Amino acid sequence: LGRCRRGDLIHRLLQILPDLAPADRAAAALRILARERDLNDDQRHEMADAAMGVLTDARFAEVFGPGSRAEVPVAGTARGLPAGLAVSGRIDRLVVLPDRVLVADFKTNRPSPARIEDADPAYLTQMAVYTAVLADIFEGRRIEAALVWTDGPKLMAVPENLLAQRLVDLGRNG
């Protein structure tokens, strides 16, 4: 099974399963994967387990909890972006809470990096741009970002200092 195919299927599970009751998610994952005729049972169970591992990660559970949304479009400019830069993208998972906004993007790279600092700079720039736009939209709320690696699986919070540095670099490199 190719890396991209596995990643796409886990991504789909991470989009769909959070809208179901937690007790129903594991069985639903297997039902969804049962439609994929090219998979064997071991592959289906591995992918379902990978998705469930992400969904039950207590560090960022709210991003998959009640009120969270999948595939949220984001577009515009922001005060924190270089002049003239406009953004058009889609956030994989977003939840707006009274005091903060959580944003997560799913990545299918294998192997995933051991540390967030070793992530592809393009991914960190993407999250920096998204958080800058969200900071203007949800002024006064803390914006927290994470990358969710389907390999592992693992969830890595992106520290504010890395986001800020990516915006500085983006301004320098245009």
Coordinates of N, CA, C and O in Angstrom, one line a residue:
L1 N 0.9 -1.2 0.0 CA 0.0 0.0 0.0 C 0.9 1.2 0.0 O 1.8 1.4 0.9
G2 N 0.7 2.1 -0.9 CA 1.5 3.3 -1.0 C 1.3 4.3 0.1 O 0.2 4.3 0.7
R3 N 2.3 5.0 0.4 CA 2.3 6.0 1.5 C 1.2 7.0 1.3 O 0.5 7.3 2.2
C4 N 1.0 7.5 0.1 CA 0.0 8.5 -0.2 C -1.4 7.9 0.0 O -2.3 8.6 0.6
R5 N -1.6 6.7 -0.5 CA -3.0 6.0 -0.3 C -3.3 5.9 1.2 O -4.4 6.2 1.6
R6 N -2.4 5.4 2.0 CA -2.6 5.2 3.4 C -2.9 6.5 4.0 O -3.8 6.7 4.8
G7 N -2.1 7.5 3.7 CA -2.3 8.9 4.3 C -3.7 9.4 3.9 O -4.3 10.0 4.7
D8 N -4.1 9.3 2.6 CA -5.4 9.8 2.2 C -6.5 9.1 3.0 O -7.5 9.8 3.3
L9 N -6.4 7.8 3.2 CA -7.5 7.1 3.9 C -7.5 7.5 5.4 O -8.6 7.7 5.9
I10 N -6.4 7.7 6.0 CA -6.4 8.1 7.4 C -6.9 9.5 7.5 O -7.7 9.9 8.4
H11 N -6.5 10.4 6.5 CA -7.0 11.7 6.5 C -8.5 11.7 6.4 O -9.2 12.5 7.1
R12 N -9.1 10.9 5.5 CA -10.6 10.8 5.4 C -11.2 10.4 6.7 O -12.2 10.9 7.2
L13 N -10.6 9.4 7.4 CA -11.1 9.0 8.7 C -11.1 10.2 9.7 O -12.0 10.4 10.5
L14 N -10.0 10.9 9.7 CA -9.9 12.1 10.6 C -10.9 13.2 10.3 O -11.2 14.0 11.2
Q15 N -11.4 13.2 9.1 CA -12.4 14.2 8.7 C -13.8 13.7 9.2 O -14.6 14.5 9.7
I16 N -14.1 12.4 9.0 CA -15.4 11.9 9.2 C -15.7 11.5 10.7 O -16.7 11.8 11.3
L17 N -14.8 10.8 11.3 CA -15.0 10.2 12.6 C -15.3 11.2 13.7 O -16.1 10.8 14.6
P18 N -14.7 12.3 13.8 CA -15.0 13.2 14.9 C -16.4 13.7 15.0 O -16.9 14.1 16.1
D19 N -17.2 13.6 13.9 CA -18.6 13.9 13.9 C -19.5 12.8 14.5 O -20.7 13.0 14.7
L20 N -18.9 11.7 14.8 CA -19.6 10.6 15.4 C -19.4 10.5 16.9 O -18.4 11.0 17.4
A21 N -20.3 9.8 17.6 CA -20.1 9.6 19.0 C -18.8 8.8 19.2 O -18.5 7.9 18.5
P22 N -18.0 9.2 20.2 CA -16.7 8.5 20.5 C -16.8 7.0 20.5 O -16.0 6.3 20.0
A23 N -17.9 6.5 21.1 CA -18.1 5.0 21.2 C -18.3 4.3 19.8 O -18.1 3.1 19.7
D24 N -18.7 5.1 18.8 CA -19.1 4.6 17.5 C -17.9 4.7 16.5 O -18.0 4.1 15.4
R25 N -16.9 5.4 16.9 CA -15.8 5.7 15.9 C -15.0 4.5 15.4 O -14.8 4.4 14.2
A26 N -14.6 3.7 16.2 CA -13.7 2.5 15.8 C -14.5 1.6 14.8 O -13.9 1.3 13.8
A27 N -15.7 1.3 15.1 CA -16.5 0.5 14.3 C -16.8 1.2 12.9 O -16.7 0.5 11.9
A28 N -17.1 2.5 13.0 CA -17.3 3.2 11.8 C -16.0 3.3 10.9 O -16.1 3.2 9.7
A29 N -14.9 3.4 11.5 CA -13.6 3.4 10.8 C -13.5 2.1 10.0 O -13.1 2.1 8.8
L30 N -13.7 1.0 10.6 CA -13.6 -0.3 9.9 C -14.7 -0.4 8.8 O -14.4 -1.0 7.8
R31 N -15.9 0.1 9.0 CA -16.9 0.1 8.0 C -16.5 0.9 6.8 O -16.6 0.5 5.6
I32 N -15.9 2.1 7.0 CA -15.5 2.9 6.0 C -14.4 2.3 5.2 O -14.3 2.2 3.9
L33 N -13.4 1.7 5.9 CA -12.3 1.0 5.2 C -12.7 -0.3 4.5 O -12.0 -0.7 3.6
A34 N -13.8 -0.9 5.0 CA -14.2 -2.1 4.3 C -14.6 -1.9 2.9 O -14.6 -2.8 2.1
R35 N -15.0 -0.7 2.6 CA -15.3 -0.3 1.2 C -14.1 -0.3 0.2 O -14.3 -0.3 -1.0
E36 N -12.9 -0.2 0.8 CA -11.7 -0.2 0.0 C -11.2 -1.6 -0.2 O -10.6 -2.3 0.6
R37 N -11.6 -2.1 -1.4 CA -11.4 -3.6 -1.7 C -9.9 -4.0 -1.9 O -9.6 -5.2 -1.8
D38 N -9.1 -3.0 -2.1 CA -7.6 -3.3 -2.2 C -6.9 -3.5 -0.9 O -5.7 -3.9 -0.9
L39 N -7.6 -3.3 0.2 CA -7.0 -3.4 1.5 C -7.3 -4.8 2.1 O -8.3 -5.4 1.9
N40 N -6.3 -5.3 2.9 CA -6.6 -6.5 3.6 C -7.0 -6.1 5.1 O -6.9 -5.0 5.4
D41 N -7.4 -7.1 5.8 CA -7.9 -6.8 7.2 C -6.8 -6.2 8.1 O -7.1 -5.3 8.9
D42 N -5.6 -6.6 7.9 CA -4.5 -6.1 8.8 C -4.3 -4.6 8.4 O -4.1 -3.8 9.3
Q43 N -4.3 -4.3 7.2 CA -4.2 -2.9 6.8 C -5.4 -2.0 7.3 O -5.2 -0.9 7.8
R44 N -6.6 -2.5 7.2 CA -7.7 -1.8 7.7 C -7.6 -1.5 9.2 O -7.9 -0.4 9.6
H45 N -7.2 -2.6 9.9 CA -7.1 -2.4 11.4 C -6.0 -1.4 11.7 O -6.1 -0.6 12.6
E46 N -4.9 -1.5 11.0 CA -3.7 -0.6 11.3 C -4.2 0.8 11.0 O -3.9 1.7 11.8
M47 N -4.9 1.1 10.0 CA -5.3 2.5 9.7 C -6.3 3.0 10.6 O -6.3 4.1 11.1
A48 N -7.3 2.1 11.0 CA -8.3 2.5 12.0 C -7.6 2.8 13.3 O -8.0 3.8 14.0
D49 N -6.7 2.0 13.7 CA -5.9 2.2 15.0 C -5.2 3.5 14.9 O -5.1 4.2 15.9
A50 N -4.6 3.8 13.7 CA -3.8 5.0 13.6 C -4.7 6.3 13.8 O -4.4 7.2 14.5
A51 N -5.9 6.2 13.1 CA -6.8 7.3 13.3 C -7.4 7.4 14.7 O -7.4 8.5 15.2
M52 N -7.7 6.3 15.3 CA -8.2 6.4 16.7 C -7.1 6.9 17.6 O -7.4 7.6 18.6
G53 N -5.8 6.5 17.3 CA -4.7 7.1 18.2 C -4.7 8.6 18.2 O -4.4 9.2 19.2
V54 N -4.9 9.2 17.0 CA -5.0 10.6 16.9 C -6.2 11.2 17.6 O -6.1 12.1 18.4
L55 N -7.3 10.6 17.4 CA -8.6 11.1 17.9 C -8.7 11.0 19.4 O -9.4 11.8 20.1
T56 N -7.9 10.1 20.0 CA -8.0 9.9 21.5 C -6.8 10.6 22.2 O -6.6 10.4 23.4
D57 N -6.0 11.3 21.4 CA -4.8 12.0 22.0 C -5.3 13.1 22.9 O -5.8 14.1 22.4
A58 N -5.1 13.0 24.2 CA -5.6 14.0 25.1 C -5.0 15.4 24.9 O -5.7 16.4 25.3
R59 N -3.8 15.5 24.4 CA -3.2 16.8 24.3 C -3.9 17.7 23.3 O -3.8 19.0 23.5
F60 N -4.7 17.3 22.4 CA -5.4 18.1 21.5 C -6.8 17.6 21.2 O -7.4 17.8 20.1
A61 N -7.4 16.9 22.2 CA -8.7 16.3 22.0 C -9.8 17.3 21.6 O -10.7 16.9 20.8
E62 N -9.7 18.5 22.0 CA -10.7 19.5 21.7 C -10.8 19.8 20.2 O -11.9 20.1 19.7
V63 N -9.7 19.6 19.4 CA -9.8 19.9 18.0 C -10.6 18.8 17.3 O -11.1 19.1 16.2
F64 N -10.9 17.7 17.9 CA -11.7 16.7 17.4 C -13.0 16.5 18.1 O -13.8 15.6 17.9
G65 N -13.3 17.4 19.1 CA -14.4 17.3 19.9 C -15.6 18.1 19.4 O -15.6 18.5 18.3
P66 N -16.6 18.3 20.3 CA -17.8 19.0 19.9 C -17.5 20.4 19.4 O -16.7 21.1 19.9
G67 N -18.2 20.8 18.3 CA -18.0 22.1 17.7 C -16.8 22.2 16.8 O -16.7 23.3 16.2
S68 N -16.0 21.2 16.7 CA -14.9 21.3 15.8 C -15.4 21.0 14.3 O -16.4 20.4 14.1
R69 N -14.6 21.6 13.4 CA -15.1 21.5 12.0 C -13.9 21.0 11.1 O -12.8 21.3 11.4
A70 N -14.3 20.3 10.1 CA -13.3 19.8 9.1 C -13.3 20.6 7.8 O -14.3 21.2 7.5
E71 N -12.1 20.7 7.2 CA -12.0 21.3 5.9 C -12.6 22.7 5.9 O -13.5 23.1 5.1
V72 N -12.0 23.6 6.7 CA -12.5 25.0 6.9 C -11.7 25.9 5.9 O -10.5 26.0 6.0
P73 N -12.4 26.5 5.0 CA -11.7 27.5 4.1 C -11.2 28.7 4.9 O -11.8 29.2 5.8
V74 N -10.0 29.1 4.5 CA -9.4 30.4 5.0 C -8.9 31.2 3.9 O -8.2 30.6 3.0
A75 N -9.2 32.4 3.9 CA -8.7 33.3 2.8 C -8.6 34.7 3.3 O -9.3 35.1 4.2
G76 N -7.7 35.5 2.7 CA -7.5 36.9 3.1 C -6.1 37.2 3.4 O -5.2 36.5 3.1
T77 N -6.0 38.4 4.0 CA -4.7 38.9 4.4 C -4.7 39.1 5.9 O -5.8 38.9 6.5
A78 N -3.6 39.5 6.4 CA -3.6 39.7 7.9 C -2.5 40.7 8.2 O -1.5 40.8 7.5
R79 N -2.6 41.3 9.3 CA -1.6 42.3 9.8 C -0.2 41.6 10.0 O 0.8 42.2 9.7
G80 N -0.2 40.3 10.4 CA 1.0 39.6 10.6 C 1.7 39.1 9.4 O 2.8 38.5 9.5
L81 N 1.1 39.2 8.3 CA 1.7 38.7 7.0 C 2.5 39.8 6.3 O 2.1 41.0 6.4
P82 N 3.4 39.4 5.5 CA 4.1 40.4 4.6 C 3.1 41.2 3.7 O 2.1 40.6 3.3
A83 N 3.4 42.5 3.5 CA 2.5 43.3 2.7 C 2.3 42.7 1.3 O 3.2 42.1 0.7
G84 N 1.0 42.7 0.9 CA 0.6 42.1 -0.4 C 0.4 40.6 -0.4 O 0.0 40.1 -1.5
L85 N 0.7 39.9 0.7 CA 0.5 38.5 0.7 C -1.0 38.2 1.0 O -1.5 38.6 2.0
A86 N -1.6 37.5 0.1 CA -3.0 37.0 0.3 C -3.0 35.5 0.4 O -2.2 34.8 -0.3
V87 N -3.9 35.0 1.3 CA -3.9 33.5 1.5 C -5.2 33.0 1.0 O -6.3 33.6 1.2
S88 N -5.1 31.8 0.5 CA -6.3 31.0 0.2 C -6.0 29.5 0.4 O -5.1 29.0 -0.2
G89 N -6.6 28.9 1.4 CA -6.3 27.6 1.8 C -7.5 26.9 2.5 O -8.6 27.4 2.6
R90 N -7.2 25.7 3.0 CA -8.2 24.9 3.6 C -7.6 24.3 4.9 O -6.6 23.6 4.8
I91 N -8.1 24.6 6.0 CA -7.6 24.0 7.3 C -8.3 22.7 7.5 O -9.5 22.5 7.4
D92 N -7.5 21.7 7.8 CA -8.0 20.3 8.0 C -8.9 20.2 9.2 O -10.0 19.6 9.1
R93 N -8.6 20.9 10.3 CA -9.5 20.8 11.5 C -9.3 22.0 12.3 O -8.2 22.5 12.5
L94 N -10.5 22.6 12.7 CA -10.5 23.9 13.4 C -11.6 23.8 14.5 O -12.7 23.2 14.3
V95 N -11.3 24.3 15.6 CA -12.3 24.5 16.7 C -12.1 25.9 17.3 O -11.0 26.3 17.6
V96 N -13.2 26.6 17.5 CA -13.2 27.9 18.1 C -13.7 27.8 19.5 O -14.9 27.4 19.7
L97 N -12.9 28.1 20.5 CA -13.3 28.0 21.9 C -13.4 29.5 22.4 O -12.9 30.4 21.8
P98 N -14.0 29.7 23.6 CA -14.2 31.0 24.1 C -12.8 31.8 24.3 O -12.8 33.0 24.0
D99 N -11.8 31.1 24.6 CA -10.5 31.8 24.9 C -9.4 31.5 23.9 O -8.4 32.1 23.9
R100 N -9.6 30.5 23.0 CA -8.6 30.2 22.0 C -9.2 29.5 20.8 O -10.3 29.0 20.8
V101 N -8.3 29.4 19.8 CA -8.7 28.7 18.5 C -7.6 27.7 18.3 O -6.4 28.0 18.3
L102 N -8.1 26.4 18.0 CA -7.2 25.3 17.7 C -7.2 25.0 16.2 O -8.3 24.8 15.7
V103 N -6.1 24.9 15.6 CA -6.0 24.6 14.2 C -5.0 23.4 14.0 O -4.0 23.4 14.6
A104 N -5.5 22.4 13.2 CA -4.6 21.2 13.0 C -4.6 20.9 11.5 O -5.6 21.1 10.8
D105 N -3.4 20.5 11.0 CA -3.3 20.1 9.6 C -2.7 18.7 9.6 O -1.8 18.4 10.4
F106 N -3.2 17.9 8.8 CA -2.8 16.5 8.7 C -1.7 16.3 7.7 O -1.8 16.8 6.6
K107 N -0.7 15.5 8.0 CA 0.4 15.3 7.1 C 0.7 13.8 7.0 O 0.6 13.1 8.0
T108 N 1.0 13.3 5.8 CA 1.1 11.9 5.5 C 2.5 11.4 5.3 O 2.7 10.3 5.0
N109 N 3.5 12.3 5.5 CA 4.9 11.9 5.3 C 5.3 10.7 6.2 O 4.9 10.6 7.3
R110 N 6.1 9.8 5.6 CA 6.6 8.7 6.3 C 8.1 8.6 6.0 O 8.4 8.7 4.9
P111 N 8.9 8.6 7.0 CA 8.6 8.6 8.4 C 8.4 10.1 8.8 O 8.9 11.0 8.2
S112 N 7.6 10.3 9.8 CA 7.4 11.6 10.3 C 8.6 12.0 11.1 O 9.4 11.2 11.6
P113 N 8.8 13.3 11.2 CA 10.0 13.8 12.0 C 9.9 13.5 13.4 O 8.8 13.4 14.0
A114 N 11.0 13.4 14.1 CA 11.1 13.1 15.5 C 10.7 14.4 16.3 O 10.2 14.3 17.4
R115 N 11.1 15.5 15.8 CA 10.8 16.8 16.5 C 10.1 17.8 15.5 O 10.4 17.8 14.3
I116 N 9.3 18.7 16.0 CA 8.6 19.6 15.2 C 9.6 20.5 14.5 O 9.4 20.9 13.3
E117 N 10.7 20.8 15.1 CA 11.8 21.6 14.4 C 12.3 21.0 13.1 O 12.9 21.7 12.3
D118 N 12.1 19.7 13.0 CA 12.6 19.0 11.8 C 11.6 18.8 10.7 O 11.8 18.2 9.7
A119 N 10.4 19.4 11.0 CA 9.3 19.3 10.0 C 9.7 20.2 8.8 O 10.5 21.1 8.9
D120 N 9.1 19.8 7.6 CA 9.4 20.6 6.4 C 9.0 22.0 6.7 O 7.9 22.3 7.1
P121 N 10.0 23.0 6.4 CA 9.7 24.4 6.6 C 8.4 24.9 5.9 O 7.7 25.8 6.4
A122 N 8.1 24.3 4.8 CA 6.8 24.7 4.1 C 5.6 24.4 4.9 O 4.6 25.2 4.9
Y123 N 5.6 23.3 5.7 CA 4.5 23.0 6.6 C 4.4 24.0 7.7 O 3.3 24.5 8.1
L124 N 5.6 24.4 8.2 CA 5.6 25.4 9.3 C 5.1 26.7 8.8 O 4.4 27.5 9.5
T125 N 5.5 27.1 7.6 CA 5.1 28.4 7.0 C 3.6 28.3 6.8 O 2.9 29.3 7.1
Q126 N 3.1 27.2 6.3 CA 1.6 27.1 6.1 C 0.9 27.4 7.4 O -0.1 28.1 7.4
M127 N 1.3 26.8 8.5 CA 0.7 26.9 9.8 C 0.8 28.4 10.3 O -0.1 28.9 10.9
A128 N 2.0 29.0 10.0 CA 2.2 30.4 10.4 C 1.3 31.3 9.7 O 0.7 32.2 10.3
V129 N 1.1 31.1 8.4 CA 0.2 31.9 7.6 C -1.3 31.7 8.1 O -2.0 32.7 8.3
Y130 N -1.7 30.5 8.3 CA -3.0 30.2 8.8 C -3.3 30.9 10.2 O -4.3 31.5 10.4
T131 N -2.3 30.8 11.1 CA -2.5 31.3 12.4 C -2.5 32.9 12.4 O -3.2 33.5 13.1
A132 N -1.7 33.5 11.4 CA -1.8 34.9 11.3 C -3.1 35.4 10.9 O -3.7 36.4 11.4
V133 N -3.7 34.7 9.9 CA -5.1 35.1 9.4 C -6.1 34.9 10.5 O -7.0 35.8 10.8
L134 N -6.0 33.8 11.2 CA -7.0 33.5 12.3 C -6.8 34.5 13.4 O -7.8 34.8 14.1
A135 N -5.6 34.9 13.7 CA -5.4 35.9 14.8 C -6.2 37.2 14.5 O -6.7 37.8 15.4
D136 N -6.2 37.6 13.2 CA -7.0 38.8 12.9 C -8.5 38.5 13.0 O -9.3 39.4 13.4
I137 N -8.9 37.3 12.5 CA -10.4 37.0 12.6 C -10.9 36.9 14.0 O -11.9 37.3 14.3
F138 N -10.1 36.2 14.8 CA -10.5 35.9 16.2 C -9.6 36.8 17.2 O -8.9 36.2 18.1
E139 N -9.6 38.0 17.0 CA -8.7 38.9 17.7 C -9.0 38.8 19.2 O -10.1 38.6 19.7
G140 N -7.9 38.7 20.0 CA -8.0 38.5 21.4 C -8.0 37.1 21.9 O -7.9 36.8 23.1
R141 N -8.1 36.2 21.0 CA -8.0 34.7 21.3 C -6.6 34.2 21.0 O -6.0 34.6 20.0
R142 N -6.1 33.3 21.8 CA -4.9 32.6 21.5 C -5.1 31.6 20.4 O -6.1 30.9 20.4
I143 N -4.2 31.6 19.4 CA -4.3 30.7 18.3 C -3.2 29.6 18.5 O -2.0 29.9 18.7
E144 N -3.6 28.3 18.6 CA -2.7 27.2 18.8 C -2.8 26.3 17.6 O -3.8 26.0 17.1
A145 N -1.6 25.9 17.1 CA -1.5 25.1 15.9 C -0.8 23.8 16.2 O 0.1 23.7 17.1
A146 N -1.1 22.8 15.4 CA -0.5 21.5 15.5 C -0.5 20.8 14.1 O -1.4 21.1 13.3
L147 N 0.5 20.0 13.9 CA 0.6 19.1 12.8 C 0.3 17.7 13.3 O 0.8 17.3 14.3
V148 N -0.6 17.0 12.6 CA -1.0 15.7 12.9 C -0.4 14.8 11.9 O -0.8 14.9 10.7
W149 N 0.6 13.9 12.3 CA 1.2 13.0 11.3 C 0.5 11.7 11.4 O 0.3 11.1 12.4
T150 N 0.1 11.2 10.2 CA -0.6 10.0 10.1 C 0.4 8.8 10.3 O 0.0 7.7 10.6
D151 N 1.7 9.1 10.2 CA 2.7 8.0 10.5 C 3.0 8.1 12.0 O 3.4 9.1 12.5
G152 N 2.7 7.0 12.6 CA 2.9 7.0 14.1 C 1.7 6.4 14.8 O 1.8 5.4 15.3
P153 N 0.6 7.1 14.9 CA 0.5 8.5 14.5 C 1.0 9.4 15.6 O 1.3 9.0 16.7
K154 N 1.2 10.7 15.3 CA 1.6 11.6 16.4 C 1.1 13.0 16.1 O 0.9 13.4 14.9
L155 N 0.9 13.7 17.1 CA 0.4 15.1 17.1 C 1.5 15.9 17.6 O 2.0 15.7 18.7
M156 N 1.9 17.0 16.9 CA 3.0 17.9 17.3 C 2.5 19.3 17.4 O 2.1 19.9 16.3
A157 N 2.4 19.9 18.6 CA 2.1 21.3 18.7 C 3.2 22.1 18.0 O 4.4 21.7 18.1
V158 N 2.8 23.2 17.3 CA 3.8 24.1 16.7 C 4.0 25.3 17.6 O 3.0 26.1 17.8
P159 N 5.1 25.4 18.3 CA 5.3 26.5 19.2 C 5.2 27.9 18.5 O 5.6 28.0 17.3
E160 N 4.8 28.8 19.3 CA 4.6 30.2 18.8 C 5.9 30.8 18.2 O 5.9 31.5 17.2
N161 N 7.1 30.4 18.8 CA 8.3 31.0 18.3 C 8.7 30.5 16.9 O 9.2 31.2 16.1
L162 N 8.3 29.2 16.6 CA 8.5 28.7 15.3 C 7.6 29.4 14.3 O 8.0 29.7 13.1
L163 N 6.4 29.6 14.7 CA 5.4 30.3 13.8 C 5.9 31.7 13.5 O 5.9 32.1 12.3
A164 N 6.3 32.4 14.5 CA 6.8 33.8 14.4 C 8.0 33.8 13.5 O 8.2 34.7 12.6
Q165 N 9.0 32.9 13.6 CA 10.2 32.8 12.8 C 9.8 32.5 11.3 O 10.4 33.1 10.4
R166 N 8.9 31.7 11.1 CA 8.5 31.4 9.7 C 7.9 32.7 9.0 O 8.2 32.9 7.9
L167 N 7.2 33.5 9.8 CA 6.6 34.7 9.2 C 7.8 35.7 8.9 O 7.7 36.4 7.9
V168 N 8.7 35.8 9.8 CA 9.9 36.6 9.6 C 10.6 36.2 8.3 O 10.9 37.0 7.4
D169 N 10.9 34.9 8.2 CA 11.5 34.3 7.0 C 10.7 34.6 5.7 O 11.3 34.9 4.7
L170 N 9.4 34.5 5.9 CA 8.5 34.7 4.7 C 8.7 36.1 4.2 O 8.7 36.4 3.1
G171 N 8.7 37.1 5.2 CA 8.9 38.5 4.9 C 10.2 38.8 4.2 O 10.3 39.6 3.3
R172 N 11.2 38.1 4.6 CA 12.6 38.3 4.0 C 12.7 37.7 2.6 O 13.3 38.3 1.8
N173 N 12.1 36.6 2.4 CA 12.2 35.9 1.2 C 11.1 36.1 0.2 O 11.1 35.6 -0.9
G174 N 10.1 36.9 0.6 CA 9.0 37.3 -0.3 C 8.3 36.2 -0.8 O 7.6 36.0 -1.6

